[in-house]
Amino acid sequence: AKDNGGSQYHIYHPEMFQRVAHRVMLEGEVRQALAKQQFSLSLQPQICAKTKKLYGFEALLRWQHPDRGMISPEDFIPILENSQHMIELGYWIIRRCFELAIQLKKYGLADVRIAINLSAGQFLDINLPRFLSDLLVEFSLTAKSFELELTEQTLVKDMDHTIAMMESLKRIGFTFAIDDFGTGYSSLAYLKKMPVDVIKIDKSFIFGMLENHSDFQIITSTIAMVKNLGLIVVAEGVETQAQLRSLTENDCDIIQGYYYSKPIPEKELFLSLDKQTTGG
Ligand code: C2E
Ligand code: CA
Ligand code: CA
Ligand code: CA
């Protein structure tokens, strides 16, 4: 351990130290935040391009910090990645999604899927399948109510383990989406090897799709390929009617983005569903 050469040097790099310190602080705060119920989920609708029907909601984590206000998941999830705290938080997120699925059912939205984001560490946790199958029993739900979102990063981390894990969860009935598709570097390999149901084209391709010729080409050929494989294709980050029109013309299945709705805090969503069902 003494002769670590170059990497030893980096451990004492001030920036690195700051990151480690930040991480330790965050980890401590996460446990408190869980206890104090500072976490919540926002739900972003996913709409079928052709029928305009609601296909599902993506669950997105929100952290309302008492001093620092709303902290973006992008500012703490990557830091917590690979820690026990992320696994704990991840279990909280999954359980909350089950509770939300039950609530949606009460509003007659039983066929609507909840997409759950899983981080790499969470997905590689060997207790995950058992946790999920226990929850299905506890809540009397079928796995069809959920879609598990994995990023390309997760998929390449430990291919054999990942495939085995996906296959065992598929056997229980869970479906899988590949998130941020196109931002990794070996996307096509896993389409062949992995039991995937849905591909989500990353929003970075959508934003400039009508101005940037190569983004447009990438999107249309991805849609064609995904559909030829018999899978479902989702476009995320759709903000304008022009993007929506072009994606629909090019046969994209599902649309997610600010054009239809920003992620809706869970409380607000159920308040508005209440109003709809009471005709107010
Ligand atoms: P993601 O999974 O790619 O989620 C999509 C992000 O795009 C969300 O950001 C969403 O609010 C945003 N978005 C959706 N439509 C639009 C649009 O039309 N325009 C723009 N500009 N943005 C749009 P958010 O909620 O800040 O989440 C950021 C990332 O944090 C997520 O990216 C995901 O990687 C991570 N994350 C969020 N919640 C969870 C979670 O529960 N578990 C895990 N592991 N990661 C999560
Ligand atoms: Ca996602
Ligand atoms: Ca995404
Ligand atoms: Ca992303």
JSON list of C-alpha atoms and ligand atoms in Angstrom, two decimals, residues 58-60 115-118 149-151 179-180 200 236 256, ligand 2:
[
{"chain": "A", "resi": 58, "resn": "GLU", "atom": "CA", "xyz": [-40.54, 9.10, -14.63]},
{"chain": "A", "resi": 59, "resn": "ALA", "atom": "CA", "xyz": [-39.83, 9.46, -10.90]},
{"chain": "A", "resi": 60, "resn": "LEU", "atom": "CA", "xyz": [-37.18, 12.11, -10.24]},
{"chain": "A", "resi": 115, "resn": "ALA", "atom": "CA", "xyz": [-40.02, 4.66, -14.40]},
{"chain": "A", "resi": 116, "resn": "ILE", "atom": "CA", "xyz": [-37.45, 4.32, -11.61]},
{"chain": "A", "resi": 117, "resn": "ASN", "atom": "CA", "xyz": [-33.87, 5.51, -12.08]},
{"chain": "A", "resi": 118, "resn": "LEU", "atom": "CA", "xyz": [-31.33, 3.04, -10.72]},
{"chain": "A", "resi": 149, "resn": "GLU", "atom": "CA", "xyz": [-34.00, 2.91, -16.02]},
{"chain": "A", "resi": 150, "resn": "LEU", "atom": "CA", "xyz": [-30.33, 2.07, -16.31]},
{"chain": "A", "resi": 151, "resn": "THR", "atom": "CA", "xyz": [-27.69, 4.27, -17.86]},
{"chain": "A", "resi": 179, "resn": "ASP", "atom": "CA", "xyz": [-31.37, 6.01, -20.22]},
{"chain": "A", "resi": 180, "resn": "ASP", "atom": "CA", "xyz": [-29.31, 8.75, -21.89]},
{"chain": "A", "resi": 200, "resn": "LYS", "atom": "CA", "xyz": [-34.51, 6.76, -24.17]},
{"chain": "A", "resi": 236, "resn": "GLU", "atom": "CA", "xyz": [-36.63, 13.05, -23.51]},
{"chain": "A", "resi": 256, "resn": "GLN", "atom": "CA", "xyz": [-41.19, 13.29, -22.39]},
{"chain": "B", "resi": 2, "resn": "CA", "atom": "CA", "xyz": [-33.83, 8.78, -16.29]}
]
